[in-house]
Tab-separated table of C-alpha atoms in Angstrom:
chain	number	residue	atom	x	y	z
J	7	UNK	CA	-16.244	24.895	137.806
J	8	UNK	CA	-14.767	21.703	136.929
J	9	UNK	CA	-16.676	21.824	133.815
J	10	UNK	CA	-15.054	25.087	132.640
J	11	UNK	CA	-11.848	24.098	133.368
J	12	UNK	CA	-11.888	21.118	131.314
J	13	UNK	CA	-13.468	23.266	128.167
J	14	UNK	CA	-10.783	25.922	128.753
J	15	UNK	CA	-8.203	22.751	128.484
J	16	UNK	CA	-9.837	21.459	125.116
J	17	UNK	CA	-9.527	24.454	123.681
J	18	UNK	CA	-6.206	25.675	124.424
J	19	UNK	CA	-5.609	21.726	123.125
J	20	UNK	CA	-7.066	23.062	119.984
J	21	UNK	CA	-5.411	26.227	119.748
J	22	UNK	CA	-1.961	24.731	120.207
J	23	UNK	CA	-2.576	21.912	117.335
J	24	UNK	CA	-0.057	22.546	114.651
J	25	UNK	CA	-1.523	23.267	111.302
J	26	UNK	CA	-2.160	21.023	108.501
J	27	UNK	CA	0.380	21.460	105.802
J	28	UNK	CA	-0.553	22.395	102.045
J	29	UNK	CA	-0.564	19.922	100.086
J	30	UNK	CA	2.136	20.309	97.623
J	31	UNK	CA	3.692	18.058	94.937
J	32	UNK	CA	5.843	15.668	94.529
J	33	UNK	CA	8.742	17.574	92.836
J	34	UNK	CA	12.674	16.668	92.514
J	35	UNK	CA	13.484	19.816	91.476
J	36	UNK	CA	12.268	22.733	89.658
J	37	UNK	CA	13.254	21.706	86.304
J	38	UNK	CA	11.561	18.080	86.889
J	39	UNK	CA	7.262	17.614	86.063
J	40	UNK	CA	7.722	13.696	86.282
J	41	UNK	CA	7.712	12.846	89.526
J	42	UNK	CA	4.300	15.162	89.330
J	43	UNK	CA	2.712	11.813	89.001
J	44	UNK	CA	3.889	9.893	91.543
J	45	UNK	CA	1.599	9.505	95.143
J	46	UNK	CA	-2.085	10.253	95.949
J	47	UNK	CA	-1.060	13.873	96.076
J	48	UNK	CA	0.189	14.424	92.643
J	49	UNK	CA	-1.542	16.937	90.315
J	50	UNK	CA	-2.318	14.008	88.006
J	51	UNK	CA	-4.908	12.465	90.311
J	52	UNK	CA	-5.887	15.660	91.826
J	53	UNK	CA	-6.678	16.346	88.180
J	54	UNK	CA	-9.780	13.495	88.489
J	55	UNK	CA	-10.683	14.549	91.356
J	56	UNK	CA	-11.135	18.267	90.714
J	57	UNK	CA	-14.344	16.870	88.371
J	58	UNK	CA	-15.675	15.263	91.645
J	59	UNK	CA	-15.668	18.501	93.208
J	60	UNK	CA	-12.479	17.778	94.926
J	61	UNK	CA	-9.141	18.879	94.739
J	62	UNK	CA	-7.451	23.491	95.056
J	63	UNK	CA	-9.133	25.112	97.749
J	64	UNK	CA	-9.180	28.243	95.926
J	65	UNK	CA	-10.647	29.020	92.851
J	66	UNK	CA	-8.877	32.517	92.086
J	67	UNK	CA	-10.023	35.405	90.210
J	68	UNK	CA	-12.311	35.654	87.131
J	69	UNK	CA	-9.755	36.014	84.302
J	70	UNK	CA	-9.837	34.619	81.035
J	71	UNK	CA	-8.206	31.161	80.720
J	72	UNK	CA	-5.622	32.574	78.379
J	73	UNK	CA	-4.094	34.486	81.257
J	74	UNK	CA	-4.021	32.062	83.586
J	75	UNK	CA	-2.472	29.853	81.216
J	76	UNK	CA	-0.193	32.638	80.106
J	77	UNK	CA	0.617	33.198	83.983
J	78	UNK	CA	1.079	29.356	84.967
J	79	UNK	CA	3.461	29.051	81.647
J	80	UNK	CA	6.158	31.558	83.101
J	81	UNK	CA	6.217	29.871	86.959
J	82	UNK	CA	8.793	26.933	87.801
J	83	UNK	CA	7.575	23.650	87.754
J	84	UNK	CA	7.852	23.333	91.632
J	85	UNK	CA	5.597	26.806	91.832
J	86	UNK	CA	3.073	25.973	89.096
J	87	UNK	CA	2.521	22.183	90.607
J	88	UNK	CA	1.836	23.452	93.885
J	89	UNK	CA	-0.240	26.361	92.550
J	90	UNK	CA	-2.211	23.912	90.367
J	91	UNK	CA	-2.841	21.813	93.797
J	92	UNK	CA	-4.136	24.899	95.406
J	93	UNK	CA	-6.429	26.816	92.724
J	94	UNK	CA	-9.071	25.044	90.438
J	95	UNK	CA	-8.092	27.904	88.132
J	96	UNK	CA	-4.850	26.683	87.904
J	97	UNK	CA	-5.188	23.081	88.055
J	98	UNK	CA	-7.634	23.552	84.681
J	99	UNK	CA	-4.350	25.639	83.470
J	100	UNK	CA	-1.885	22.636	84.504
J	101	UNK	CA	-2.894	20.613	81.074
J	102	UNK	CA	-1.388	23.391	79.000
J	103	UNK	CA	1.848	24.059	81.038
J	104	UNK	CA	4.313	23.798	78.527
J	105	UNK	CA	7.147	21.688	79.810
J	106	UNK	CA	7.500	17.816	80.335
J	107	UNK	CA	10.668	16.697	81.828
J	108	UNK	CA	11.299	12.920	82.619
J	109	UNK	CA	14.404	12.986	83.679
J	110	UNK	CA	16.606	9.483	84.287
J	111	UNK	CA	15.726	9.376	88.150
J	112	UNK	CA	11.781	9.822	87.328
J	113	UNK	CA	11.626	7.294	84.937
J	114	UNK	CA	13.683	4.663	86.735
J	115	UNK	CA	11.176	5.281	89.839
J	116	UNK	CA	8.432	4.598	87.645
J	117	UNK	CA	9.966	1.455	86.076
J	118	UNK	CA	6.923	-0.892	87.090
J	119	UNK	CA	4.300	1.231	86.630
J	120	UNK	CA	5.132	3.422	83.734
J	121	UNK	CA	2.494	2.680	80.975
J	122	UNK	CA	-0.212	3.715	83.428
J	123	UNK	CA	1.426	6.659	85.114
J	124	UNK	CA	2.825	8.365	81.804
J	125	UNK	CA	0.420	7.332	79.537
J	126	UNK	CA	-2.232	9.318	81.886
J	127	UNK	CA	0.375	12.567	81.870
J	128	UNK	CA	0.361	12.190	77.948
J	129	UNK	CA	-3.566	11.599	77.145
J	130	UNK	CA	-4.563	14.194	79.220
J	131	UNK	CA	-2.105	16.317	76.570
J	132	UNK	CA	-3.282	15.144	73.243
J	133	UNK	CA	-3.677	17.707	71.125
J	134	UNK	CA	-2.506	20.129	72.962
J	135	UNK	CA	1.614	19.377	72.692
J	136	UNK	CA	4.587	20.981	74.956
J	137	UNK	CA	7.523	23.685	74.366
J	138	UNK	CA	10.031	21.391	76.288
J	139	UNK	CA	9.970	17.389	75.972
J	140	UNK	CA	12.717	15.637	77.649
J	141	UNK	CA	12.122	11.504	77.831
J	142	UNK	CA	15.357	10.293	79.328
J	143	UNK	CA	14.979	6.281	78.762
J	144	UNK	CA	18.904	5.279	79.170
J	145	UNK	CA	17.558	3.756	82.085
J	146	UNK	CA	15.440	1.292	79.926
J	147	UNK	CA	16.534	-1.744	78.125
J	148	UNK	CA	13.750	-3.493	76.975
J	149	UNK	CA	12.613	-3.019	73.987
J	150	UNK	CA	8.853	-2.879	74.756
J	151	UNK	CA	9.404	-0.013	76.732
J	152	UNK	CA	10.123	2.061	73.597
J	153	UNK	CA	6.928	1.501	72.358
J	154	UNK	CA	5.540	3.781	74.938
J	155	UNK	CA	8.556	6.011	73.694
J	156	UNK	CA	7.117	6.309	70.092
J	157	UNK	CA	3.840	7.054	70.894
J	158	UNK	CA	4.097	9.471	73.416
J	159	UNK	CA	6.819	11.150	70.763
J	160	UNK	CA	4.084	10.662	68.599
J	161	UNK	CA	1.257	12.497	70.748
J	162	UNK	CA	3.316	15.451	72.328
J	163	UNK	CA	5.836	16.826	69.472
J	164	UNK	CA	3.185	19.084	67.559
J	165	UNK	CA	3.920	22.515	65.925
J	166	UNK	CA	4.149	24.648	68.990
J	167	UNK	CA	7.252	22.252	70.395
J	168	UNK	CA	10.629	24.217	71.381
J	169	UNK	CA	13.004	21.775	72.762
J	170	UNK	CA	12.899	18.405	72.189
J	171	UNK	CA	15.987	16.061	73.890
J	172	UNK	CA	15.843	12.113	73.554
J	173	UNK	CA	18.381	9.988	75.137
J	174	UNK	CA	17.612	5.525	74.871
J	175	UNK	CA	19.841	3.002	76.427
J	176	UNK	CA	23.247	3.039	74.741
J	177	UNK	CA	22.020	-1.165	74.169
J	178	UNK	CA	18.420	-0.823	72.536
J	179	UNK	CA	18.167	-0.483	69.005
J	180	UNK	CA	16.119	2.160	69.130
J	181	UNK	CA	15.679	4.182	66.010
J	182	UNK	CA	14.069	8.049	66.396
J	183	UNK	CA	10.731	8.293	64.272
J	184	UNK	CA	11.615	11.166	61.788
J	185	UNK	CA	7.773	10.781	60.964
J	186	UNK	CA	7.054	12.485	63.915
J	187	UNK	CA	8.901	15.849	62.383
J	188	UNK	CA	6.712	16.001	59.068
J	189	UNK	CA	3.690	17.865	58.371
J	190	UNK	CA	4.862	21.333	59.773
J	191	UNK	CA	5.952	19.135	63.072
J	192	UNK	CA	9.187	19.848	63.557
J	193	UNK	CA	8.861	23.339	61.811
J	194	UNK	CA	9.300	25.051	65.284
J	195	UNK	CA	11.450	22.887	67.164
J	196	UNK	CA	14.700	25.380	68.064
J	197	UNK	CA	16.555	22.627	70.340
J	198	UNK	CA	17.202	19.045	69.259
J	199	UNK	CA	19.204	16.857	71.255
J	200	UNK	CA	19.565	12.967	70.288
J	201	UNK	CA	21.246	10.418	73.193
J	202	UNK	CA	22.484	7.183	71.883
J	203	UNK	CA	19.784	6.123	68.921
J	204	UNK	CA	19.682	6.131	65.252
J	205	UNK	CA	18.519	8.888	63.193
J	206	UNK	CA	17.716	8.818	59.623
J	207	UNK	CA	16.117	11.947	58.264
J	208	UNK	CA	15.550	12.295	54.628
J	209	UNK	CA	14.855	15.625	52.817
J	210	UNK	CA	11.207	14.570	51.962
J	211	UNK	CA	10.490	14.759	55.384
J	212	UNK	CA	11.940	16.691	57.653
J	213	UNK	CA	11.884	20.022	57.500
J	214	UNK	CA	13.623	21.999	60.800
J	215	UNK	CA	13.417	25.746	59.710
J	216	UNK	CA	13.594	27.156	63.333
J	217	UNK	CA	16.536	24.551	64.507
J	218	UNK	CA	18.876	26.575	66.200
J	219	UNK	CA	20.685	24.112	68.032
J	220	UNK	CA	21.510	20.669	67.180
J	221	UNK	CA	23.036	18.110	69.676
J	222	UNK	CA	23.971	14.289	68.564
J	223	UNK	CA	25.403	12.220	71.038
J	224	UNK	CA	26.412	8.312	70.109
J	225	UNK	CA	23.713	8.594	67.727
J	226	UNK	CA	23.921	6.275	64.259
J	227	UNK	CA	23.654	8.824	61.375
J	228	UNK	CA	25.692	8.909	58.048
J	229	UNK	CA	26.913	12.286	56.626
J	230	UNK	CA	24.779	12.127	53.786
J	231	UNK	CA	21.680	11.759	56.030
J	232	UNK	CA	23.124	14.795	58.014
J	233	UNK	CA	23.333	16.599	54.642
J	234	UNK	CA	19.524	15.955	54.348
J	235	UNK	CA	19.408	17.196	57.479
J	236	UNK	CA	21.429	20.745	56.739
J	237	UNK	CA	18.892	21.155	53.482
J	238	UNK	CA	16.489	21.977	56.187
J	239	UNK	CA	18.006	23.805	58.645
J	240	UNK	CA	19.193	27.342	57.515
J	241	UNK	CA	18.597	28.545	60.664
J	242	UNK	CA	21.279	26.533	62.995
J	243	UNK	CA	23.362	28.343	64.815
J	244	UNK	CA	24.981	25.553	66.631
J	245	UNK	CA	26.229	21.868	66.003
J	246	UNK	CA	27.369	19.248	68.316
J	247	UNK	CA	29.096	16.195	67.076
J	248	UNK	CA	29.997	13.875	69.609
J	249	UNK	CA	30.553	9.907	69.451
J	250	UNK	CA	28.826	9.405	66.397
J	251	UNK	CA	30.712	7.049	64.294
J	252	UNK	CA	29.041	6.546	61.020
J	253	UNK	CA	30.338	9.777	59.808
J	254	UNK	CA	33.357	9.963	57.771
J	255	UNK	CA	32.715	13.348	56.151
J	256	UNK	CA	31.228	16.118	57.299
J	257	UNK	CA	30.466	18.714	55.419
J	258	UNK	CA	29.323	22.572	56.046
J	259	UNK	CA	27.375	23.896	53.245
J	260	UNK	CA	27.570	28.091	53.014
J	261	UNK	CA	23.777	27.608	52.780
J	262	UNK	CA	24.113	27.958	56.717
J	263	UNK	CA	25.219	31.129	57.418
J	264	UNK	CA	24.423	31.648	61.086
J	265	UNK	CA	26.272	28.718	62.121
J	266	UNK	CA	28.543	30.145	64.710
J	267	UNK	CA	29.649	26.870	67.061
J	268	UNK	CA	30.876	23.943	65.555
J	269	UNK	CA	31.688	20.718	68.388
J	270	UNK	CA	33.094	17.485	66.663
J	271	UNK	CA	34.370	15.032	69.283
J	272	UNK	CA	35.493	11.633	69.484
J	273	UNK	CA	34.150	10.590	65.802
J	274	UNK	CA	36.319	7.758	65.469
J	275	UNK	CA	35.801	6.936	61.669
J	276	UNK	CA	35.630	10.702	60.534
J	277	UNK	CA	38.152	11.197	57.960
J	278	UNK	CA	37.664	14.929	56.716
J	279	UNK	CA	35.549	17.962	58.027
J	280	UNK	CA	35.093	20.602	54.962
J	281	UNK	CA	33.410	24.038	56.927
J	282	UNK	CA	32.244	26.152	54.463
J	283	UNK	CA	29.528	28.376	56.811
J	284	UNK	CA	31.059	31.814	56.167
J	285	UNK	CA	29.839	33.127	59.826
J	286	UNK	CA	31.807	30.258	61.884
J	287	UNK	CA	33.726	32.075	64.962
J	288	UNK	CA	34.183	28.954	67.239
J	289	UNK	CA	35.790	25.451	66.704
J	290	UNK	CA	36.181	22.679	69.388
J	291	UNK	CA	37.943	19.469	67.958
J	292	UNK	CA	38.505	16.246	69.777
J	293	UNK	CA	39.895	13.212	67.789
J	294	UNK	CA	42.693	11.952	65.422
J	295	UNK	CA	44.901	14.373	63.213
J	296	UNK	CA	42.190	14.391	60.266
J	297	UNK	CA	42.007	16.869	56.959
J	298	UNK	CA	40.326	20.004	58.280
J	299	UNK	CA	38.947	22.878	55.602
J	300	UNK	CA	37.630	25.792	57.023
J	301	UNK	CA	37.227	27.217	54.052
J	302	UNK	CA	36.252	31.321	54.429
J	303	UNK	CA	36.964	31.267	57.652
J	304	UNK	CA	37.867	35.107	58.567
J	305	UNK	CA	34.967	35.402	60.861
J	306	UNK	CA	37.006	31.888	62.958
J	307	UNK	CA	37.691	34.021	66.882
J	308	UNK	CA	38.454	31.243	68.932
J	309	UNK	CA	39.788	27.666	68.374
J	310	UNK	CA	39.914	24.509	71.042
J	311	UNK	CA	41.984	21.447	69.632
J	312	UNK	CA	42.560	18.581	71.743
J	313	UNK	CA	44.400	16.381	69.327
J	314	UNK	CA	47.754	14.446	68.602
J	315	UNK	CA	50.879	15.690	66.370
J	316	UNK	CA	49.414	19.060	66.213
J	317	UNK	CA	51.485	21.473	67.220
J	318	UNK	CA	53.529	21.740	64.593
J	319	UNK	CA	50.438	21.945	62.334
J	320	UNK	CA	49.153	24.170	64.122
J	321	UNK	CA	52.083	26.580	64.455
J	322	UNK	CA	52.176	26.370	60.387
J	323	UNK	CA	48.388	26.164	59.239
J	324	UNK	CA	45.957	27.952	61.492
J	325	UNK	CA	47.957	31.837	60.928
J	326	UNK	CA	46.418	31.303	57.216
J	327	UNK	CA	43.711	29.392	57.630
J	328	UNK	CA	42.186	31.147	60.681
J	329	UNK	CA	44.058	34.560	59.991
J	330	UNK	CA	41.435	36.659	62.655
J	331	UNK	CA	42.025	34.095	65.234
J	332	UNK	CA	42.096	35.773	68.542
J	333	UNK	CA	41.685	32.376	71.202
J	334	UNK	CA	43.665	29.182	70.614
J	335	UNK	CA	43.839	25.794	73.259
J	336	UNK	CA	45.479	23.057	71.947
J	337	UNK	CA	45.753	19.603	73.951
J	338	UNK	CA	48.604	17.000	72.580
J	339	UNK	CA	48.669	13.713	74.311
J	340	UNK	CA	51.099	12.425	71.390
J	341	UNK	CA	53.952	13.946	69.512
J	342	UNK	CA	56.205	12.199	67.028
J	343	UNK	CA	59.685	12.374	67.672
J	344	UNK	CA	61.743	14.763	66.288
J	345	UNK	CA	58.882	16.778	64.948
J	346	UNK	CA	59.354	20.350	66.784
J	347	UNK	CA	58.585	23.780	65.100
J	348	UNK	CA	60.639	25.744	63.039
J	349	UNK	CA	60.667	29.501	62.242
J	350	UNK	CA	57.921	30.351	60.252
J	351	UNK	CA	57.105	33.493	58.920
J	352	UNK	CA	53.411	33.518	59.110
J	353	UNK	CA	51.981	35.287	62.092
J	354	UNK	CA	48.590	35.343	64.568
J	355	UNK	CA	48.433	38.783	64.341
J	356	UNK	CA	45.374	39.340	66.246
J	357	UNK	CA	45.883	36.159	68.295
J	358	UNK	CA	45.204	36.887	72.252
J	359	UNK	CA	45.008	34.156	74.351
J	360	UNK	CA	47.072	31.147	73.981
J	361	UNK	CA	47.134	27.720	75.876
J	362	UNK	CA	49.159	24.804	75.090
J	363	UNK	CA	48.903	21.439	77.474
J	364	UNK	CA	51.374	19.121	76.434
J	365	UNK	CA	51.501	15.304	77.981
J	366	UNK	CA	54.446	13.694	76.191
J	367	UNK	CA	58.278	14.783	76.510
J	368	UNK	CA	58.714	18.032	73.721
J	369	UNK	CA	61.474	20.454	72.826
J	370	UNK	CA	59.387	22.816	74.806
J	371	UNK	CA	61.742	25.850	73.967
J	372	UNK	CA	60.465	24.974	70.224
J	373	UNK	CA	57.226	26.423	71.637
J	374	UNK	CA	58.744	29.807	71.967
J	375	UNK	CA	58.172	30.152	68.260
J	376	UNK	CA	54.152	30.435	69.256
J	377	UNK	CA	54.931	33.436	70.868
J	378	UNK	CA	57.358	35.262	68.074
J	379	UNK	CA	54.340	34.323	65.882
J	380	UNK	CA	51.275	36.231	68.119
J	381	UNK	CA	52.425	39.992	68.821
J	382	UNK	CA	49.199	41.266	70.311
J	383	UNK	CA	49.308	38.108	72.753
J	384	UNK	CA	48.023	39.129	75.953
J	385	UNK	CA	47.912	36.014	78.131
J	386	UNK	CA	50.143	32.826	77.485
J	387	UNK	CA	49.239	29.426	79.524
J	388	UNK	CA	51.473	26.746	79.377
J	389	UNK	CA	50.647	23.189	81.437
J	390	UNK	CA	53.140	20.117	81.202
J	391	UNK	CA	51.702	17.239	82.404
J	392	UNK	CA	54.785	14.994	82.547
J	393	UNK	CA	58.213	15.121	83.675
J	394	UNK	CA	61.035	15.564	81.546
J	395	UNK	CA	62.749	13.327	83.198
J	396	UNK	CA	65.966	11.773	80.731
J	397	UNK	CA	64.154	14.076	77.306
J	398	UNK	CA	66.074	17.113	79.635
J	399	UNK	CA	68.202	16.823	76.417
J	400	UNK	CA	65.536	18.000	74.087
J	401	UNK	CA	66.554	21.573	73.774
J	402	UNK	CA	67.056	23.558	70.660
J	403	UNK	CA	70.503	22.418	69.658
J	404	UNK	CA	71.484	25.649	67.986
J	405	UNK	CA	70.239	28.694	70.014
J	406	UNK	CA	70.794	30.694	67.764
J	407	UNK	CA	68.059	29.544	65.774
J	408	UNK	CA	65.476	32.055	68.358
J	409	UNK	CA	67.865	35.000	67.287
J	410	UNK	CA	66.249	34.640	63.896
J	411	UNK	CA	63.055	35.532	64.855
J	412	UNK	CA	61.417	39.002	64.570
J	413	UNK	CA	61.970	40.156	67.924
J	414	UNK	CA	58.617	41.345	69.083
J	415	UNK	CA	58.213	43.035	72.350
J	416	UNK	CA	54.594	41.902	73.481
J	417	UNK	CA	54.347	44.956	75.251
J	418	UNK	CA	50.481	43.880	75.364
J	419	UNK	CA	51.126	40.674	77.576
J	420	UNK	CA	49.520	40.807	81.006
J	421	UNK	CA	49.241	36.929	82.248
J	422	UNK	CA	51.959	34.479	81.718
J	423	UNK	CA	51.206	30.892	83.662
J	424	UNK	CA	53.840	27.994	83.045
J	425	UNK	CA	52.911	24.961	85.091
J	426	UNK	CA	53.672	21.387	85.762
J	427	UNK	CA	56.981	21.605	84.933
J	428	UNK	CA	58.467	18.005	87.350
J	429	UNK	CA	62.486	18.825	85.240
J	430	UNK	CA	64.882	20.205	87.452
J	431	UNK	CA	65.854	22.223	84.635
J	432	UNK	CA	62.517	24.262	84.676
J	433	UNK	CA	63.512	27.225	85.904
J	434	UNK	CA	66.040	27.294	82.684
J	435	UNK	CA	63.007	26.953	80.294
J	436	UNK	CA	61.080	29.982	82.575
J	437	UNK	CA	64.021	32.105	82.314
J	438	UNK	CA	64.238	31.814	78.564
J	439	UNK	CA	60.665	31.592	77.833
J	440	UNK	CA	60.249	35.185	80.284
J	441	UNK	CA	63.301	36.530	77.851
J	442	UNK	CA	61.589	36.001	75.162
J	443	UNK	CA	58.069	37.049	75.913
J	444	UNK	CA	59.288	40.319	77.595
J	445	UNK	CA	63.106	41.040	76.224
J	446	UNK	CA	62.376	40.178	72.149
């Protein structure tokens, strides 16, 4: 008896064991393959040992590998890692997965051991290329380490690639190899995105007919290079300019007529932008009062300007250069004195929203002429972000001057928001500015 109580012990012991977990990989997130190959679990290594016989536990259906690559392309990362641990059929499916993302957290994990670790991801992939490279090397800045960053660019951007997004530390010389986009390489990239490097591309050999979207970030590139650039890229629909200070002209050609976005920000040296895309319907500016042609420019909806001295040029230019304009924000740190707006005749007349921030003293009653000028406005935001303080003088010294205007009744107006006002006098400005709006 004693004996079957101690074998009804052991196996209620056994019965009560917890169960082994899966083994699952190493994942940040689900947008994140890098840290795939870091640990003794990672799909990499499972990868080798799956030809020793070891590695899923279940080998999955009979399908053709086209489906199972098909099937393991529209999972997220997290799911098609752990699948690839689980099912032979999957992990032989894992090489093709389309996506490589080395984010900045990866990469700085794998700072003393990333020859070895990446260069096995990237091997195991030649000749069969991704959809989505992202290398994110800010991180890095020695200069051998881009090395590794050329050839891998080298063995994974093939025709087939989507998205492509670079980004080097801000102090490595690190210039992009526009090589890599010859030969029908770069025909089907859609996405590029370029983070602090140089870039150079010349019309013999790059050739970006699918480009859709083009993102430069602190990146060294001249406006004629970009003009190479443009020669090759009909198709681009959007254009981010940001920090990139070579430029001092930019310029559009109507070759590219499903450019709809246009971002230039913070281009310190840029002296003129000349638009002349004929489908262009949004603008966001950032930077110093420069010459701005949009040239046909009826298709222009919406307009963001964060800039200084513009109102004033914006009160009397954009009604007749962006006639259709239905969205307007404009940002002024910086107004000269004894600049405010004057009655104008020209109108927004399809002009809907309109936002004006203002962070230097103003005649802000001036502004009223805005309004007289947009008589299908429908919402009207107005933030001061500083007191008035002793400019409390800075009101329209003849009043009479508002009687001149056309007297519109925006009957259409639904939102009025006037904030930040610090003046004791702002309830005078409300009153007049309400008066306006709603009386004519």
């Amino acid at each position: 008896h004693a004996t079957d109580r101690q074998e009804r012990r052991r196996r209620g012991s056994m019965e009560r064991q917890p169960e082994q977990p899966l083994p699952e990989a190493q994942i940040d997130d689900g947008s994140s393959a890098s840290s795939l190959a870091i640990g003794k679990g990672s799909v990499c290594q499972q990868e080798d040992n799956s030809r020793d016989g070891i590695g899923g536990e279940y080998s999955g259906p009979e399908l053709p590998e086209d489906i199972w690559c098909h099937t393991h392309s529209l999972m997220t990362l997290r799911d098609a890692a752990r699948a690839a641990c689980l099912s032979h059929a999957f992990l032989r499916s894992w090489r093709c997965h389309p996506n490589l993302i080395f984010d900045h957290g990866i990469l700085c994990q794998l700072r003393h051991d990333l020859a070895s670790t990446v260069n096995h991801i990237f091997e195991n992939r030649s000749g069969i290329g991704v959809k989505t490279l992202k290398l994110d090397f800010s991180c890095y800045h020695e200069p051998k380490a881009y090395s590794y960053l050329h050839r891998w660019l080298r063995i994974a951007v093939t025709p087939g690639t989507e998205k492509l997004v670079v980004l080097s530390a801000s102090d490595v010389a690190f210039n992009f190899p526009c090589s890599i986009l010859s030969d029908g390489n770069g025909s089907t990239i859609q996405h590029l995105h370029l983070v602090d490097c140089g870039f150079h591309p010349t019309v013999s050999v790059v050739c970006m007919r699918s480009l859709t979207v083009l993102h430069l970030d602190h990146v060294g590139i001249t406006g004629d290079e970009l003009g190479c650039l443009f020669s090759g890229c009909v198709a681009l629909e959007q254009l981010k300019l940001r920090r990139c200070s070579k430029i001092t002209c930019l310029k559009i050609p109507s070759e590219m007529q499903r450019l709809s976005y246009l971002q230039v920000s913070v281009c310190h040296k840029l002296r003129m932008i000349k638009n002349e895309a004929p489908n262009s319907c949004s603008f966001d500016f950032l930077g110093d009062r420069i010459e701005i042609s949009l040239g046909d420019s009826l298709r222009l909806k919406k307009l963001d300007v964060l800039c200084n001295n513009v109102l004033r040029y914006a009160r009397e230019e954009f009604p007749s250069s962006a006639p259709n304009l239905e969205n307007l924000s404009i940002f002024s740190c910086h107004e000269v004195a004894n600049t405010a707006m004057a009655f104008v005749p020209s109108k927004f007349l399809h002009l809907k929203y309109l936002s004006i921030s203002i962070a230097v003293a103003y005649d802000y009653l001036s502004l009223v002429y805005f309004l007289d000028a947009a008589p299908s406005l429908e919402t009207f935001k107005l933030c001061v972000l500083t007191g008035l303080g002793p400019t409390d003088k800075l009101l329209l010294e003849d009043r009479s001057q508002l009687r001149q205007m056309s007297g519109y009744c925006h009957h259409k107006l639904q939102t009025v928001k006037i904030s930040r006002f610090c003046s004791s006098k702002s309830m005078v400005f409300r009153r007049q500015i309400y008066q306006m709006l709603l009386l004519g």
